[in-house]
Short mmCIF file of C-alpha atoms in Angstrom, two decimals:
data_model
loop_
_atom_site.label_atom_id
_atom_site.label_comp_id
_atom_site.label_asym_id
_atom_site.label_seq_id
_atom_site.Cartn_x
_atom_site.Cartn_y
_atom_site.Cartn_z
CA MET A 1 148.07 58.73 92.10
CA ALA A 2 146.70 60.07 89.33
CA ALA A 3 142.81 61.01 88.55
CA GLU A 4 141.27 58.82 86.41
CA VAL A 5 139.52 60.32 83.09
CA PRO A 6 136.03 59.49 82.20
CA PRO A 7 137.09 57.34 78.30
CA ASP A 8 133.91 60.05 77.35
CA ALA A 9 135.75 63.22 79.20
CA LEU A 10 135.83 64.80 75.43
CA GLY A 11 132.78 67.41 75.55
CA ARG A 12 132.04 66.43 79.45
CA ARG A 13 130.99 69.29 82.00
CA VAL A 14 132.99 69.62 84.85
CA SER A 15 132.92 72.17 87.90
CA CYS A 16 136.30 73.05 89.84
CA GLY A 17 135.05 74.50 93.23
CA THR A 18 132.63 77.15 92.07
CA ASP A 19 133.65 77.22 88.15
CA TYR A 20 131.65 75.48 85.71
CA GLY A 21 133.48 74.90 81.88
CA THR A 22 133.57 71.80 79.25
CA VAL A 23 136.22 69.49 78.19
CA ARG A 24 137.88 70.83 75.17
CA TYR A 25 141.27 68.66 75.08
CA VAL A 26 142.74 65.39 77.31
CA GLY A 27 145.84 64.39 76.64
CA SER A 28 150.05 65.63 76.96
CA VAL A 29 151.06 69.16 76.81
CA SER A 30 154.62 70.27 75.55
CA ARG A 31 157.62 70.51 77.97
CA THR A 32 155.20 68.73 80.92
CA ALA A 33 154.55 65.85 82.23
CA GLY A 34 151.49 63.57 82.68
CA ILE A 35 147.69 64.22 81.04
CA TRP A 36 146.19 67.77 81.01
CA LEU A 37 142.55 68.37 80.90
CA GLY A 38 141.93 71.85 78.64
CA VAL A 39 139.05 73.68 79.77
CA GLU A 40 136.62 76.46 78.40
CA TRP A 41 135.07 78.28 81.27
CA ASP A 42 131.33 79.45 81.28
CA ASP A 43 132.86 82.43 82.93
CA PRO A 44 136.15 84.08 80.18
CA GLN A 45 137.74 85.59 83.32
CA ARG A 46 138.53 81.73 85.22
CA GLY A 47 140.64 81.31 82.03
CA LYS A 48 144.15 82.17 80.79
CA HIS A 49 144.24 81.75 76.47
CA ASP A 50 142.77 80.82 73.60
CA GLY A 51 143.76 77.11 74.10
CA SER A 52 146.84 77.46 72.63
CA TYR A 53 150.31 76.97 74.38
CA GLU A 54 153.81 78.41 73.57
CA GLY A 55 152.63 78.39 69.50
CA THR A 56 150.47 75.14 69.24
CA GLN A 57 146.73 75.40 69.51
CA TYR A 58 145.36 72.45 71.77
CA PHE A 59 141.54 73.42 71.74
CA ARG A 60 139.52 76.43 70.19
CA CYS A 61 137.66 79.05 72.92
CA ARG A 62 134.99 81.34 71.52
CA HIS A 63 136.95 84.38 73.84
CA PRO A 64 140.66 85.04 73.67
CA LYS A 65 141.16 84.39 77.51
CA GLY A 66 138.45 81.26 77.98
CA GLY A 67 140.04 77.95 78.54
CA SER A 68 142.98 77.18 80.42
CA PHE A 69 144.83 73.62 81.03
CA ILE A 70 144.07 71.92 84.42
CA ARG A 71 144.52 68.25 86.25
CA PRO A 72 142.29 65.89 85.94
CA ASN A 73 142.29 65.10 89.56
CA LYS A 74 141.36 69.00 89.95
CA ALA A 75 138.24 68.60 87.66
CA ASN A 76 134.96 67.04 89.30
CA PHE A 77 132.93 65.30 86.49
CA GLY A 78 129.72 64.68 88.78
CA VAL A 79 127.87 61.79 89.71
CA ASP A 80 124.64 60.07 89.01
CA PHE A 81 121.25 61.44 89.78
CA LEU A 82 120.53 59.20 92.54
CA THR A 83 123.69 59.68 94.44
CA ALA A 84 123.00 63.67 94.33
CA VAL A 85 119.21 62.68 95.30
CA LYS A 86 120.13 60.94 98.60
CA ASP A 87 123.15 63.05 99.29
CA ARG A 88 120.67 66.22 99.01
CA TYR A 89 117.42 64.16 100.88
CA GLY A 90 119.99 62.78 103.69
CA LEU A 91 118.98 59.29 103.18
CA ASN A 92 122.53 58.32 101.79
CA GLU A 93 124.43 55.18 103.31
CA LYS A 94 127.07 57.78 104.59
CA GLN A 95 124.33 59.63 106.23
CA ASP A 96 122.43 57.35 108.01
CA VAL A 97 123.16 58.03 111.31
CA GLN A 98 120.75 56.53 113.10
CA TYR A 99 122.72 52.80 112.11
CA GLY A 100 125.86 51.59 112.64
CA THR A 101 128.26 50.08 110.30
CA GLY A 102 127.44 46.73 108.81
CA GLY A 103 124.49 44.63 111.10
CA THR A 104 124.66 46.80 113.95
CA LEU A 105 122.17 49.46 115.79
CA VAL A 106 123.63 52.63 117.75
CA PHE A 107 121.49 53.28 120.99
CA GLY A 108 123.39 56.28 122.63
CA THR A 109 127.20 54.58 123.06
CA LYS A 110 126.03 51.09 122.93
CA THR A 111 126.63 48.89 119.86
CA VAL A 112 123.90 46.13 119.06
CA GLU A 113 124.51 43.71 116.71
CA PHE A 114 121.18 42.50 114.55
CA VAL A 115 121.38 40.06 112.40
CA GLY A 116 120.53 41.88 108.64
CA MET A 117 120.38 45.26 109.55
CA ASP A 118 122.20 46.41 106.46
CA SER A 119 119.20 45.54 104.67
CA VAL A 120 116.43 47.06 107.14
CA ALA A 121 117.90 50.04 106.34
CA GLU A 122 118.04 49.78 102.52
CA GLN A 123 113.94 49.32 102.80
CA GLN A 124 113.89 51.95 104.90
CA ARG A 125 115.65 54.53 102.95
CA GLN A 126 113.77 53.14 99.64
CA VAL A 127 110.36 53.54 101.43
CA GLN A 128 111.57 57.71 101.94
CA LEU A 129 112.65 57.99 98.06
CA ASN A 130 109.64 56.97 97.07
CA LYS A 131 107.71 59.41 99.04
CA LEU A 132 108.90 61.99 97.34
CA VAL A 133 107.13 64.11 94.84
CA ASP A 134 108.57 67.37 94.29
CA ILE A 135 112.80 67.30 94.19
CA SER A 136 115.46 69.90 93.84
CA VAL A 137 118.84 68.84 92.81
CA ARG A 138 120.23 71.81 91.83
CA GLU A 139 123.61 72.70 91.81
CA CYS A 140 124.85 68.72 92.85
CA ALA A 141 127.05 68.31 89.93
CA VAL A 142 125.00 65.39 88.01
CA SER A 143 126.03 64.39 85.49
CA HIS A 144 124.52 60.86 84.54
CA ALA A 145 121.58 58.75 85.28
CA GLY A 146 123.39 56.27 86.55
CA GLN A 147 122.31 52.40 86.18
CA GLU A 148 119.57 51.14 84.16
CA GLU A 149 115.90 51.77 85.79
CA GLU A 150 117.35 52.15 89.24
CA ILE A 151 115.73 55.53 89.11
CA SER A 152 112.35 54.13 88.20
CA ARG A 153 112.80 51.37 91.39
CA THR A 154 113.48 53.90 93.84
CA CYS A 155 111.44 57.41 92.87
CA ALA A 156 108.50 56.13 91.12
CA ASN A 157 106.28 59.21 92.76
CA MET A 158 108.79 62.22 91.58
CA ARG A 159 106.61 64.69 89.69
CA HIS A 160 108.60 67.75 89.82
CA ILE A 161 112.32 67.63 89.17
CA ASN A 162 114.46 70.48 89.32
CA LEU A 163 118.13 69.54 87.20
CA SER A 164 119.61 73.14 87.36
CA LYS A 165 123.28 74.24 87.41
CA ASN A 166 124.78 70.71 87.49
CA LEU A 167 127.48 68.86 84.88
CA ILE A 168 124.69 67.57 82.55
CA SER A 169 126.67 67.53 78.70
CA SER A 170 123.61 66.17 76.28
CA TRP A 171 119.85 65.99 76.22
CA ASP A 172 120.33 62.23 75.67
CA THR A 173 121.15 62.08 79.56
CA VAL A 174 117.96 64.33 80.32
CA ILE A 175 115.95 61.95 78.56
CA ALA A 176 117.54 58.61 80.28
CA ILE A 177 116.83 59.82 83.42
CA ALA A 178 113.36 61.36 82.77
CA SER A 179 112.36 57.76 80.98
CA GLN A 180 112.26 56.44 83.98
CA VAL A 181 110.04 58.97 85.73
CA GLN A 182 106.30 57.50 84.30
CA ASN A 183 104.64 60.62 86.04
CA LEU A 184 106.74 63.84 85.37
CA GLU A 185 105.07 66.82 84.66
CA THR A 186 107.65 69.91 85.40
CA LEU A 187 111.29 69.43 84.81
CA ASN A 188 113.92 72.51 85.26
CA VAL A 189 117.05 71.74 83.26
CA SER A 190 118.05 75.33 83.17
CA GLU A 191 122.07 76.41 83.42
CA ASN A 192 122.99 72.93 81.69
CA LYS A 193 125.38 73.74 78.51
CA MET A 194 124.33 70.52 76.38
CA ARG A 195 124.57 68.80 73.01
CA PHE A 196 120.96 68.66 71.98
CA PRO A 197 119.81 66.67 68.80
CA SER A 198 120.60 67.75 65.45
CA THR A 199 118.35 65.64 63.17
CA SER A 200 115.18 63.86 64.13
CA THR A 201 116.43 60.62 64.13
CA PHE A 202 114.29 59.17 67.64
CA THR A 203 111.39 60.47 69.31
CA SER A 204 111.30 59.30 72.83
CA ASN A 205 108.21 58.62 74.67
CA ALA A 206 110.16 59.96 78.63
CA PHE A 207 108.01 63.27 78.55
CA SER A 208 104.36 62.27 77.84
CA ASN A 209 103.07 64.00 80.58
CA LEU A 210 105.74 66.68 80.91
CA LYS A 211 103.49 70.35 81.51
CA ILE A 212 106.11 72.44 82.19
CA LEU A 213 109.79 72.65 80.68
CA ALA A 214 112.19 74.90 81.41
CA LEU A 215 115.30 75.34 79.55
CA ASN A 216 117.05 78.77 80.57
CA GLN A 217 120.59 78.88 79.41
CA THR A 218 121.31 75.80 77.78
CA GLU A 219 122.18 77.34 74.07
CA ILE A 220 119.36 75.71 72.78
CA THR A 221 118.41 77.07 69.38
CA TRP A 222 114.79 77.41 67.81
CA THR A 223 115.37 74.40 65.48
CA GLU A 224 116.85 72.48 67.94
CA VAL A 225 113.70 73.39 70.16
CA LEU A 226 111.34 72.14 66.87
CA LEU A 227 113.18 68.47 66.68
CA CYS A 228 112.75 68.16 70.61
CA ALA A 229 109.62 68.70 71.23
CA GLN A 230 108.08 66.22 68.71
CA GLY A 231 108.90 64.37 72.58
CA TRP A 232 106.67 66.88 74.15
CA PRO A 233 103.28 66.41 73.21
CA VAL A 234 101.63 68.04 75.98
CA LEU A 235 103.38 70.62 76.94
CA GLU A 236 101.92 73.56 78.11
CA GLU A 237 104.81 75.37 79.69
CA LEU A 238 108.10 76.32 78.10
CA TYR A 239 111.20 78.46 79.25
CA LEU A 240 113.68 79.46 77.30
CA SER A 241 115.41 82.73 78.17
CA SER A 242 118.96 83.56 77.64
CA ASN A 243 119.81 80.81 74.83
CA ASN A 244 121.04 83.35 71.98
CA ILE A 245 118.09 82.43 69.40
CA THR A 246 118.10 84.96 67.11
CA VAL A 247 115.84 82.94 64.20
CA LEU A 248 112.86 81.87 64.88
CA GLU A 249 110.89 79.29 62.21
CA ARG A 250 107.24 78.20 62.10
CA PRO A 251 106.45 75.03 64.27
CA ASP A 252 105.49 72.16 62.38
CA ASN A 253 102.83 70.01 64.08
CA VAL A 254 104.66 70.47 67.24
CA LEU A 255 104.29 72.72 70.76
CA LEU A 256 100.00 72.11 69.37
CA THR A 257 99.18 72.45 73.86
CA LEU A 258 101.56 75.43 74.62
CA LYS A 259 99.99 77.73 76.67
CA LEU A 260 103.33 79.90 77.90
CA LEU A 261 106.41 80.59 75.63
CA ASP A 262 109.23 82.73 77.25
CA LEU A 263 111.85 84.19 74.91
CA SER A 264 113.23 86.78 77.39
CA ASP A 265 117.20 87.99 76.82
CA ASN A 266 117.17 86.14 73.13
CA GLN A 267 118.08 88.93 70.62
CA LEU A 268 115.05 88.60 67.90
CA LEU A 269 115.96 91.56 66.85
CA ASP A 270 112.85 91.56 64.17
CA GLY A 271 109.49 92.07 65.12
CA ASN A 272 108.35 90.09 61.91
CA GLN A 273 110.11 86.81 63.51
CA LEU A 274 106.68 86.68 65.73
CA HIS A 275 104.72 85.91 62.66
CA LEU A 276 106.46 82.81 62.72
CA ILE A 277 105.39 81.98 65.87
CA ALA A 278 101.96 83.34 65.78
CA GLN A 279 99.66 80.27 64.55
CA LEU A 280 100.34 78.41 67.95
CA PRO A 281 96.69 78.03 68.75
CA ARG A 282 96.88 77.65 72.73
CA LEU A 283 99.40 79.77 73.62
CA GLU A 284 97.86 82.38 76.09
CA GLN A 285 101.37 84.28 77.07
CA LEU A 286 104.54 85.07 75.24
CA ILE A 287 107.50 86.48 77.37
CA LEU A 288 109.88 88.85 74.73
CA ARG A 289 111.41 90.50 77.18
CA ASN A 290 114.95 92.30 76.31
CA THR A 291 114.60 90.61 72.45
CA GLY A 292 115.91 93.51 71.05
CA ILE A 293 112.45 94.27 68.86
CA SER A 294 111.66 97.76 68.15
CA SER A 295 108.59 97.04 65.97
CA ILE A 296 105.34 95.04 65.83
CA HIS A 297 102.88 94.98 63.34
CA PHE A 298 100.41 92.29 61.84
CA PRO A 299 100.33 93.07 58.20
CA ASP A 300 96.90 90.66 57.65
CA ALA A 301 94.75 92.97 59.35
CA GLY A 302 93.80 97.17 58.91
CA PHE A 303 92.69 99.73 61.02
CA GLY A 304 90.13 98.40 63.06
CA CYS A 305 90.07 95.20 62.94
CA LYS A 306 91.49 92.00 64.65
CA THR A 307 94.45 89.89 62.95
CA LYS A 308 94.24 86.15 62.98
CA MET A 309 97.76 85.92 64.41
CA PHE A 310 98.06 84.38 67.92
CA PRO A 311 94.41 83.90 68.55
CA SER A 312 94.55 83.03 71.96
CA LEU A 313 97.24 85.64 73.34
CA LYS A 314 95.81 86.78 76.57
CA ARG A 315 99.23 88.09 78.40
CA LEU A 316 101.87 89.97 76.58
CA ALA A 317 104.96 91.08 78.11
CA ILE A 318 107.36 93.52 75.81
CA ASN A 319 109.34 95.19 78.12
CA ASP A 320 113.10 96.23 77.64
CA ASN A 321 112.54 97.02 74.31
CA LYS A 322 113.23 99.55 71.98
CA ILE A 323 110.17 99.71 70.86
CA SER A 324 109.97 103.78 70.16
CA GLN A 325 106.71 103.89 67.90
CA TRP A 326 103.05 104.40 69.08
CA SER A 327 102.56 102.56 65.85
CA SER A 328 103.61 99.39 67.77
CA ILE A 329 101.03 99.93 70.57
CA ASN A 330 98.02 100.62 67.88
CA GLU A 331 99.07 96.98 66.49
CA LEU A 332 98.39 95.55 69.49
CA ASP A 333 94.75 96.19 69.41
CA LYS A 334 94.22 94.11 66.74
CA LEU A 335 95.33 90.99 68.99
CA PRO A 336 91.58 89.64 70.02
CA SER A 337 92.14 88.01 73.34
CA LEU A 338 94.94 90.73 74.74
CA ARG A 339 94.25 91.15 78.50
CA ALA A 340 97.75 92.38 80.01
CA LEU A 341 100.54 94.04 78.36
CA GLN A 342 104.17 94.56 80.51
CA CYS A 343 105.48 97.47 78.34
CA ASN A 344 107.94 99.51 81.05
CA ASN A 345 111.45 100.42 79.62
CA ASN A 346 111.16 100.97 76.15
CA PRO A 347 112.13 104.22 74.03
CA LEU A 348 108.07 104.98 73.93
CA MET A 349 107.76 105.73 77.83
CA ASP A 350 109.93 108.62 76.95
CA THR A 351 107.64 110.34 75.08
CA GLU A 352 105.58 111.72 77.40
CA LYS A 353 106.78 113.38 80.60
CA ASN A 354 103.32 112.50 82.72
CA PRO A 355 103.60 108.85 83.58
CA GLU A 356 100.00 108.94 83.90
CA THR A 357 99.54 110.85 80.15
CA LEU A 358 101.21 107.97 78.93
CA LYS A 359 99.49 105.03 80.71
CA GLN A 360 96.04 106.45 79.72
CA LEU A 361 96.89 107.29 75.93
CA ILE A 362 98.32 102.79 75.81
CA ILE A 363 94.75 102.44 77.56
CA ALA A 364 92.80 104.36 74.94
CA LYS A 365 94.74 102.51 72.06
CA ILE A 366 94.11 99.06 73.22
CA SER A 367 90.39 98.64 73.99
CA GLN A 368 90.31 95.25 75.71
CA LEU A 369 93.04 95.47 77.82
CA GLU A 370 92.78 95.26 82.10
CA VAL A 371 95.89 94.96 83.00
CA LEU A 372 98.63 97.30 82.16
CA ASN A 373 102.09 96.54 84.45
CA ASN A 374 101.18 94.28 86.64
CA CYS A 375 97.82 97.25 86.97
CA GLU A 376 94.70 96.49 87.33
CA ILE A 377 92.39 98.94 84.42
CA LEU A 378 89.23 100.28 86.34
CA PRO A 379 86.09 101.03 84.15
CA ALA A 380 86.66 104.44 85.79
CA GLU A 381 89.96 104.95 84.90
CA ARG A 382 89.83 103.46 80.99
CA ARG A 383 85.81 105.34 80.57
CA GLY A 384 88.33 108.77 81.88
CA ALA A 385 91.21 107.25 79.63
CA GLU A 386 88.44 107.25 76.50
CA LEU A 387 87.28 110.19 76.54
CA ASP A 388 90.48 112.43 77.27
CA TYR A 389 91.47 110.89 74.15
CA ARG A 390 88.92 111.84 72.37
CA LYS A 391 88.72 115.20 73.09
CA ILE A 392 93.21 115.82 72.92
CA PHE A 393 92.84 114.20 69.18
CA GLY A 394 89.24 116.15 68.22
CA LYS A 395 90.81 118.66 66.47
CA ASP A 396 93.08 116.73 64.59
CA TRP A 397 89.95 114.61 63.64
CA LEU A 398 88.30 117.37 62.32
CA GLU A 399 91.42 118.40 60.32
CA ALA A 400 91.79 115.35 58.97
CA GLY A 401 88.50 115.20 57.39
CA GLY A 402 86.24 114.00 60.64
CA HIS A 403 83.11 115.17 60.67
CA TRP A 404 79.48 115.42 63.38
CA ASN A 405 77.72 114.22 60.29
CA PRO A 406 78.54 110.19 59.24
CA GLU A 407 77.77 111.09 55.35
CA LYS A 408 80.43 113.92 55.52
CA ASN A 409 82.46 111.80 58.02
CA LYS A 410 85.86 110.85 56.10
CA PRO A 411 89.24 111.48 58.29
CA SER A 412 91.98 110.84 56.08
CA GLU A 413 93.91 107.40 56.24
CA GLU A 414 97.03 108.89 57.92
CA PHE A 415 94.80 109.70 60.75
CA LEU A 416 93.03 106.68 61.07
CA ALA A 417 97.27 105.12 60.95
CA ALA A 418 98.12 107.28 63.65
CA HIS A 419 94.83 106.59 65.81
CA PRO A 420 92.93 103.46 64.84
CA ARG A 421 90.58 103.49 67.72
CA TYR A 422 89.20 107.05 67.43
CA PRO A 423 86.56 106.25 64.77
CA ALA A 424 84.58 103.07 67.46
CA LEU A 425 85.21 105.90 70.30
CA CYS A 426 83.28 108.10 68.16
CA LEU A 427 80.75 105.20 68.39
CA LYS A 428 80.87 104.65 71.75
CA TYR A 429 80.66 108.32 73.57
CA GLY A 430 79.59 110.30 70.34
CA ALA A 431 81.81 112.31 68.55
CA PRO A 432 83.66 115.36 70.52
CA GLU A 433 81.61 118.63 70.84
CA GLU A 434 82.93 121.82 69.35
CA GLY A 435 83.37 123.08 72.29
CA GLU A 436 85.33 120.82 73.79
CA LEU A 437 87.63 121.10 70.51
CA LYS A 438 89.14 124.83 71.62
CA GLY A 439 92.76 123.41 72.53
CA ARG A 440 94.18 122.79 75.67
CA GLN A 441 94.58 125.99 77.68
CA PRO A 442 97.46 127.00 79.28
CA LEU A 443 97.47 125.33 83.25
CA THR A 444 96.48 128.38 85.11
CA LEU A 445 95.37 128.23 88.78
CA LYS A 446 91.84 129.50 86.86
CA ASN A 447 91.47 127.11 84.03
CA GLN A 448 92.31 124.52 86.53
CA LEU A 449 88.97 125.18 88.66
CA LEU A 450 86.01 123.54 88.30
CA THR A 451 82.39 124.52 88.67
CA LEU A 452 80.40 121.84 89.65
CA THR A 453 76.88 121.46 91.41
CA ILE A 454 76.74 119.63 94.78
CA LYS A 455 73.35 117.63 95.22
CA CYS A 456 72.08 115.35 98.11
CA PRO A 457 69.56 113.13 96.32
CA GLU A 458 68.45 111.26 99.58
CA LYS A 459 68.22 114.70 101.89
CA PRO A 460 65.40 116.99 99.85
CA GLU A 461 65.95 119.03 102.21
CA GLN A 462 69.35 120.44 101.52
CA LYS A 463 69.72 122.91 98.39
CA PRO A 464 72.05 122.22 95.90
CA VAL A 465 75.00 123.87 96.24
CA GLU A 466 77.68 125.36 93.13
CA LYS A 467 81.38 125.04 94.37
CA LYS A 468 84.78 125.63 92.49
CA LEU A 469 87.14 122.87 93.02
CA PRO A 470 90.65 122.02 91.94
CA GLU A 471 90.50 119.22 88.91
CA SER A 472 93.67 117.93 91.00
CA MET A 473 91.48 117.77 94.14
CA THR A 474 91.86 113.90 95.85
CA ILE A 475 88.59 112.87 96.73
CA GLN A 476 89.77 112.37 100.23
CA LYS A 477 89.70 116.00 100.04
CA VAL A 478 86.43 116.47 98.83
CA LYS A 479 84.95 114.51 101.65
CA GLY A 480 86.75 116.53 104.02
CA LEU A 481 85.15 120.09 102.26
CA LEU A 482 82.17 118.10 102.13
CA TYR A 483 81.77 117.25 105.85
CA ARG A 484 82.29 120.76 107.06
CA LEU A 485 79.72 121.94 104.21
CA PHE A 486 77.21 119.13 105.50
CA LYS A 487 78.18 118.68 108.92
CA ILE A 488 78.44 114.49 108.58
CA PRO A 489 81.67 112.55 109.23
CA GLY A 490 84.06 112.28 105.60
CA SER A 491 84.46 108.58 106.20
CA GLU A 492 80.91 107.92 105.56
CA LEU A 493 79.91 109.97 102.61
CA LYS A 494 79.94 107.92 99.25
CA LEU A 495 80.14 109.86 96.58
CA SER A 496 79.25 109.81 92.58
CA TYR A 497 78.73 112.19 89.67
CA GLU A 498 76.25 112.35 86.54
CA SER A 499 77.20 114.58 83.31
CA SER A 500 75.34 115.61 80.37
CA LYS A 501 77.96 113.26 78.29
CA LEU A 502 76.49 110.17 80.15
CA GLU A 503 73.19 110.46 80.30
CA GLY A 504 71.65 108.15 82.41
CA LYS A 505 75.12 107.12 84.05
CA GLU A 506 75.86 107.63 87.56
CA VAL A 507 79.67 106.90 88.15
CA GLU A 508 81.38 106.19 91.41
CA LEU A 509 84.47 108.06 93.03
CA ASP A 510 85.56 105.02 95.08
CA ASN A 511 89.02 106.16 95.15
CA ASP A 512 89.93 107.76 97.48
CA LEU A 513 93.66 108.90 96.88
CA LYS A 514 92.74 109.43 93.14
CA PRO A 515 92.04 113.41 92.01
CA LEU A 516 88.65 114.58 90.29
CA GLN A 517 90.24 114.84 86.64
CA PHE A 518 91.22 110.88 87.10
CA TYR A 519 87.30 110.70 86.87
CA SER A 520 87.41 113.38 83.74
CA ILE A 521 84.63 115.57 85.88
CA GLU A 522 84.17 118.79 84.00
CA SER A 523 82.87 122.11 84.18
CA GLY A 524 78.79 121.47 84.80
CA ASP A 525 78.51 118.32 85.93
CA CYS A 526 76.85 117.22 89.30
CA VAL A 527 78.68 116.00 92.57
CA LEU A 528 75.89 112.92 94.10
CA VAL A 529 76.76 113.45 97.77
CA ARG A 530 75.64 109.77 100.04
CA TRP A 531 75.24 108.96 103.75
#
């Protein structure tokens, strides 16, 4: 017997085994009997042709080999939401093992007949469904909402729903399900290729409490996002990765509560597109991984000033892009609230052979950064990075018109464009001294030795000792040396140092695995030993 084809089959999502596709044609095919479905497959390798057969074009595909014909009985058009929930959580009539058929209850091998047992079983299922708060029906072939109000009667307490990778063909289906879940807070409908509204004709209140929404791999456009967003009044997190979003538009009175936006794996290409979403007032986290952007620029702010764009942005991910110029890193210092940055796998990362040097440059260039590539920036690390930066580029600063005398200090526009934080670092630590700017000497062992005075401030009977130590020597090895020198257990030692450049300040050497150079210790500094 031929399978029945749903009257709305055209445009519906179907599965066939593990493959997913969209019905593009329903009807006969020349020189064959019966009804066929023309399917455009998500994975083109599942297909055979572009929708044509023996010279006749029955439907069109985006990929020349992305389509094929299948019989209706091979296509799964899916089930309603509640059926999927019952199947997934073992609450369906067929799976209710403790009850027999009809009005019977099974005790071992004996069947005892009871009146009204069907209704008792149904009531128990109802109670269990009503207890469900967090529901996942991922890959359960959900295609429609089912009977009206049935979901609200049975699953009244749902708050979090995972509907990813199902057979949902239209955003209207999502609304039909969500409108029956009064306190819905989290919804994941990723990996459902569906149709979205193209005009703002109707705003549903189905999402009035929704805080988190995932629409990854749904083929939604940014224009459609903004239309749907009229119905997301309190949304805080929006995930839109892998949607072929290439053009952004300025949100008009929508997404005002948004704190996180993920646009990963959409080829935006032009960094200036970001200006269009820069006024989202509460946006704290922006994920732009693999978006093809090659530069970032905030034209409303000059050197050393803060931009009015992205006023609340604390966390930014720009890894796996095409950023090759330091100017984009300089621009990030203009963001007033930025605290965490991910920027791995950009061509810029290849400009320095030493990854530690690269890290220090980024830290020095972005003043408020606290986390870089998921690693916390310790105060000593920031101080070392900024002091090194001030020294390394001090000669360029002098040549560009910089001067120790504030009245004569007029560095060129070109220098300030390349090093916009340099004036602030001079204010913080003082202008670099002439002795510091003799340039980098060749890295011979002699040049890497530090002449340090070692004191025990709490043991006046111990005379200060002068030692020459390699700047690459770890704190752990220094402690071992001091153990032998002062005949004390290394594990009990607490080290710090004083420098003439940091008058009145004592810097703790608190990480045994870091080398002396990590703390920017220089010859002439004094190491303080306590135990």
